[in-house]
Short mmCIF file of C-alpha atoms in Angstrom, two decimals:
data_model
loop_
_atom_site.label_atom_id
_atom_site.label_comp_id
_atom_site.label_asym_id
_atom_site.label_seq_id
_atom_site.Cartn_x
_atom_site.Cartn_y
_atom_site.Cartn_z
CA MET A 1 15.93 0.31 10.06
CA ASP A 2 13.15 -2.31 10.42
CA MET A 3 11.34 -0.80 7.47
CA ALA A 4 14.52 -0.88 5.38
CA LYS A 5 15.15 -4.52 6.28
CA GLY A 6 11.58 -5.37 5.40
CA LEU A 7 11.86 -3.68 2.02
CA LEU A 8 15.20 -5.40 1.29
CA GLY A 9 13.76 -8.80 2.20
CA ARG A 10 10.75 -8.26 -0.01
CA PHE A 11 12.90 -7.09 -2.90
CA SER A 12 14.99 -10.27 -2.66
CA GLY A 13 11.85 -12.38 -2.46
CA ALA A 14 10.46 -10.66 -5.53
CA LEU A 15 13.60 -11.51 -7.48
CA VAL A 16 13.32 -15.16 -6.52
CA THR A 17 9.66 -15.23 -7.48
CA ALA A 18 10.38 -13.59 -10.82
CA GLY A 19 13.12 -16.12 -11.47
CA LEU A 20 10.91 -19.06 -10.69
CA LEU A 21 8.31 -17.79 -13.11
CA LEU A 22 10.82 -17.88 -15.96
CA THR A 23 10.02 -21.24 -17.57
CA LEU A 24 12.45 -22.81 -19.99
CA THR A 25 12.97 -26.32 -21.32
CA ALA A 26 15.92 -28.56 -20.71
CA CYS A 27 17.18 -29.82 -24.05
CA LEU A 28 17.03 -28.91 -27.73
CA GLY A 29 14.37 -30.50 -29.94
CA ASP A 30 14.31 -31.05 -33.70
CA ASP A 31 12.47 -27.78 -34.24
CA GLY A 32 15.23 -25.81 -32.56
CA ALA A 33 13.24 -25.23 -29.37
CA GLN A 34 14.54 -26.41 -26.06
CA ARG A 35 12.59 -29.34 -24.61
CA PRO A 36 13.19 -31.78 -21.76
CA ALA A 37 13.86 -35.39 -22.66
CA ASP A 38 10.54 -36.61 -21.28
CA GLY A 39 8.51 -33.69 -22.64
CA SER A 40 7.75 -32.25 -19.19
CA ALA A 41 8.16 -28.60 -18.31
CA VAL A 42 11.24 -27.33 -16.53
CA VAL A 43 11.51 -24.13 -14.52
CA VAL A 44 14.87 -22.37 -14.52
CA ALA A 45 15.57 -20.44 -11.34
CA PRO A 46 18.42 -17.94 -11.85
CA GLY A 47 21.05 -18.20 -9.15
CA ARG A 48 22.55 -15.37 -7.17
CA PRO A 49 25.50 -13.49 -8.66
CA GLY A 50 28.27 -16.03 -9.32
CA GLU A 51 25.96 -19.02 -8.97
CA GLU A 52 24.57 -21.18 -11.75
CA ALA A 53 20.87 -21.34 -12.52
CA ARG A 54 18.93 -24.31 -11.18
CA ARG A 55 16.45 -26.43 -13.14
CA LEU A 56 13.37 -27.36 -11.17
CA THR A 57 10.20 -29.27 -11.85
CA PRO A 58 6.99 -27.19 -11.61
CA GLU A 59 6.25 -28.94 -8.32
CA GLN A 60 9.64 -27.98 -6.88
CA ALA A 61 9.21 -24.40 -8.11
CA ALA A 62 5.79 -24.15 -6.46
CA LYS A 63 7.28 -25.27 -3.15
CA GLU A 64 10.07 -22.71 -3.37
CA LYS A 65 7.78 -19.82 -4.24
CA PRO A 66 7.62 -17.46 -1.25
CA ASP A 67 4.44 -17.77 0.81
CA ASP A 68 2.71 -14.38 0.88
CA SER A 69 -0.30 -15.44 2.93
CA PRO A 70 -1.74 -12.37 4.71
CA ASN A 71 -0.76 -12.04 8.35
CA ALA A 72 -2.16 -9.95 11.19
CA ALA A 73 -0.18 -6.88 10.10
CA ASP A 74 -1.65 -7.08 6.59
CA HIS A 75 -5.21 -7.37 7.88
CA ALA A 76 -4.73 -4.54 10.38
CA TYR A 77 -3.27 -2.24 7.74
CA VAL A 78 -6.09 -2.75 5.26
CA ARG A 79 -8.82 -2.48 7.91
CA ASN A 80 -7.37 0.70 9.42
CA MET A 81 -6.32 2.38 6.19
CA ILE A 82 -9.85 2.11 4.79
CA GLU A 83 -11.10 4.22 7.70
CA HIS A 84 -8.08 6.51 7.49
CA HIS A 85 -8.79 7.20 3.82
CA ARG A 86 -12.48 7.77 4.50
CA GLN A 87 -11.66 10.60 6.87
CA ALA A 88 -9.40 12.16 4.24
CA LEU A 89 -12.32 12.06 1.80
CA THR A 90 -14.58 13.71 4.37
CA MET A 91 -12.07 16.50 4.88
CA SER A 92 -11.42 16.94 1.17
CA ALA A 93 -15.14 17.16 0.38
CA LEU A 94 -15.29 20.41 2.39
CA ALA A 95 -12.76 22.24 0.21
CA PRO A 96 -14.81 23.16 -2.88
CA ASP A 97 -17.23 25.35 -0.89
CA ARG A 98 -14.92 26.57 1.86
CA ALA A 99 -11.36 26.93 0.53
CA ALA A 100 -10.10 30.27 -0.72
CA ALA A 101 -6.99 29.14 -2.60
CA ASP A 102 -7.38 27.32 -5.89
CA GLY A 103 -4.32 25.27 -4.99
CA VAL A 104 -6.04 23.90 -1.90
CA LYS A 105 -9.13 23.04 -3.93
CA ARG A 106 -7.02 21.24 -6.53
CA LEU A 107 -5.10 19.37 -3.83
CA ALA A 108 -8.34 18.23 -2.20
CA GLY A 109 -9.56 17.04 -5.58
CA ARG A 110 -6.38 15.02 -6.16
CA ILE A 111 -6.65 13.45 -2.72
CA SER A 112 -10.23 12.39 -3.39
CA ALA A 113 -9.38 11.09 -6.86
CA ALA A 114 -6.52 8.97 -5.50
CA GLN A 115 -7.95 7.67 -2.25
CA GLN A 116 -11.45 6.71 -3.38
CA PRO A 117 -10.12 4.02 -5.76
CA GLU A 118 -7.63 2.91 -3.11
CA ILE A 119 -10.51 2.32 -0.71
CA GLY A 120 -12.17 0.18 -3.36
CA ALA A 121 -8.99 -1.83 -3.88
CA MET A 122 -8.57 -2.40 -0.16
CA GLU A 123 -12.21 -3.38 0.29
CA GLY A 124 -11.80 -5.85 -2.56
CA TRP A 125 -8.69 -7.29 -0.93
CA ALA A 126 -10.50 -7.62 2.40
CA ALA A 127 -13.35 -9.48 0.70
CA ARG A 128 -10.90 -11.91 -0.92
CA HIS A 129 -8.93 -12.38 2.30
CA PRO A 130 -11.34 -12.45 5.25
CA ALA A 131 -9.58 -11.84 8.53
CA PRO A 132 -9.39 -14.79 10.93
CA PRO A 133 -11.78 -14.44 13.89
CA ALA A 134 -8.96 -13.52 16.25
CA ALA A 135 -7.78 -10.75 13.92
CA GLY A 136 -11.19 -9.47 12.88
CA SER A 137 -13.26 -9.71 16.05
CA GLY A 138 -14.04 -6.95 18.47
CA GLY A 139 -14.25 -3.19 18.02
CA HIS A 140 -11.48 -0.97 16.74
CA ASP A 141 -10.82 2.56 17.97
CA HIS A 142 -9.99 4.20 14.66
CA GLY A 143 -9.57 7.55 16.39
CA THR A 144 -6.27 6.36 17.82
CA MET A 145 -4.74 5.76 14.40
CA PRO A 146 -1.78 8.02 13.54
CA GLY A 147 -2.76 11.35 12.02
CA MET A 148 -6.53 11.05 12.50
CA ALA A 149 -8.29 14.37 13.13
CA THR A 150 -10.41 14.53 16.26
CA GLU A 151 -14.14 15.23 16.20
CA GLN A 152 -13.45 18.72 17.50
CA GLN A 153 -10.91 19.38 14.75
CA LEU A 154 -13.38 18.21 12.12
CA LYS A 155 -16.01 20.56 13.54
CA GLU A 156 -13.55 23.45 13.40
CA LEU A 157 -12.63 22.60 9.81
CA THR A 158 -16.30 22.41 8.82
CA ALA A 159 -16.96 25.81 10.38
CA ALA A 160 -13.92 27.51 8.82
CA LYS A 161 -13.97 29.38 5.53
CA GLY A 162 -11.54 31.18 3.28
CA ALA A 163 -7.94 31.54 4.37
CA ASP A 164 -8.74 30.11 7.81
CA PHE A 165 -10.02 26.93 6.17
CA ASP A 166 -6.95 26.70 3.95
CA ARG A 167 -4.54 26.93 6.89
CA LEU A 168 -6.44 24.41 8.99
CA PHE A 169 -6.95 22.01 6.10
CA LEU A 170 -3.26 21.98 5.23
CA LYS A 171 -2.30 21.50 8.89
CA LEU A 172 -4.71 18.64 9.49
CA MET A 173 -4.14 16.93 6.15
CA THR A 174 -0.37 17.08 6.51
CA ALA A 175 -0.64 15.35 9.90
CA HIS A 176 -3.11 12.90 8.37
CA HIS A 177 -0.70 12.00 5.58
CA GLU A 178 2.20 11.65 8.00
CA GLY A 179 0.09 9.19 9.97
CA ALA A 180 -0.62 7.23 6.79
CA LEU A 181 3.11 6.99 6.08
CA LYS A 182 3.68 5.59 9.57
CA MET A 183 0.97 2.98 9.04
CA ALA A 184 2.34 2.05 5.62
CA GLY A 185 5.84 1.70 7.05
CA GLU A 186 4.55 -0.68 9.72
CA ALA A 187 2.80 -2.76 7.06
CA LEU A 188 5.93 -2.93 4.92
CA ALA A 189 8.03 -3.97 7.91
CA GLY A 190 5.63 -6.48 9.43
CA GLY A 191 3.29 -7.61 6.65
CA ASN A 192 3.66 -10.63 4.39
CA ASN A 193 1.26 -10.16 1.48
CA ALA A 194 2.52 -8.85 -1.85
CA ALA A 195 -0.72 -7.03 -2.71
CA VAL A 196 -0.72 -5.19 0.62
CA GLU A 197 2.93 -4.30 0.05
CA GLU A 198 2.01 -2.76 -3.31
CA MET A 199 -0.83 -0.76 -1.75
CA ALA A 200 1.40 0.47 1.06
CA ASN A 201 4.13 1.48 -1.38
CA GLU A 202 1.56 3.44 -3.40
CA VAL A 203 0.50 5.30 -0.26
CA VAL A 204 4.12 6.11 0.55
CA ALA A 205 4.83 7.45 -2.94
CA THR A 206 1.63 9.45 -3.34
CA GLN A 207 1.31 10.91 0.11
CA SER A 208 5.01 11.74 0.50
CA ALA A 209 4.72 13.92 -2.61
CA GLU A 210 1.55 15.55 -1.30
CA ILE A 211 3.16 16.29 2.06
CA HIS A 212 5.94 18.21 0.28
CA ARG A 213 3.33 20.08 -1.75
CA MET A 214 1.27 21.01 1.32
CA ARG A 215 4.32 22.19 3.24
CA ALA A 216 5.23 24.44 0.32
CA MET A 217 1.70 25.82 0.21
CA GLY A 218 1.55 26.44 3.96
#
């Protein structure tokens, strides 16, 4: 329910932002184009259903634009998901030499191809939005993140080959993806930054599809 409310609120905010970015002028000039009487720009903000649009100055529009400054939930999601993705890459890198099924090898390749660029995008975001000292200080126990394989499980996966590897890889990666969905849902419900929202939505879409594929393969 919290995730649904968060998504609904963000969708409404996106509509308002899109409306405020629609710039029109206020009156008709000699050339047939609409222009304000004093030549200044006017921003037209579409109203809700049944309401008239409002004309705002650029300054007023800037004040009404939703503030998407990153909050603690955004910073935590990006920091943790980078490490979460890195473990998925470590697990996927084992498949070419150990997996028996071509489908498992192809799946591992798709996971690597998707998550490596996502790590780069998140690292870029983190560089542009340094976490405040309170949010970025101290150590972080990444092993407690949802879906993370333990050191023992990684050792077992590394030692496995053939059909045994396939079964263990699908089991661990399914749990790993389910953990990523939980983390993304928390970011969507509690975060405030539009770019983080987009990244979390991408994780939800991609990894939900892969979970269905892995369950069918298992």
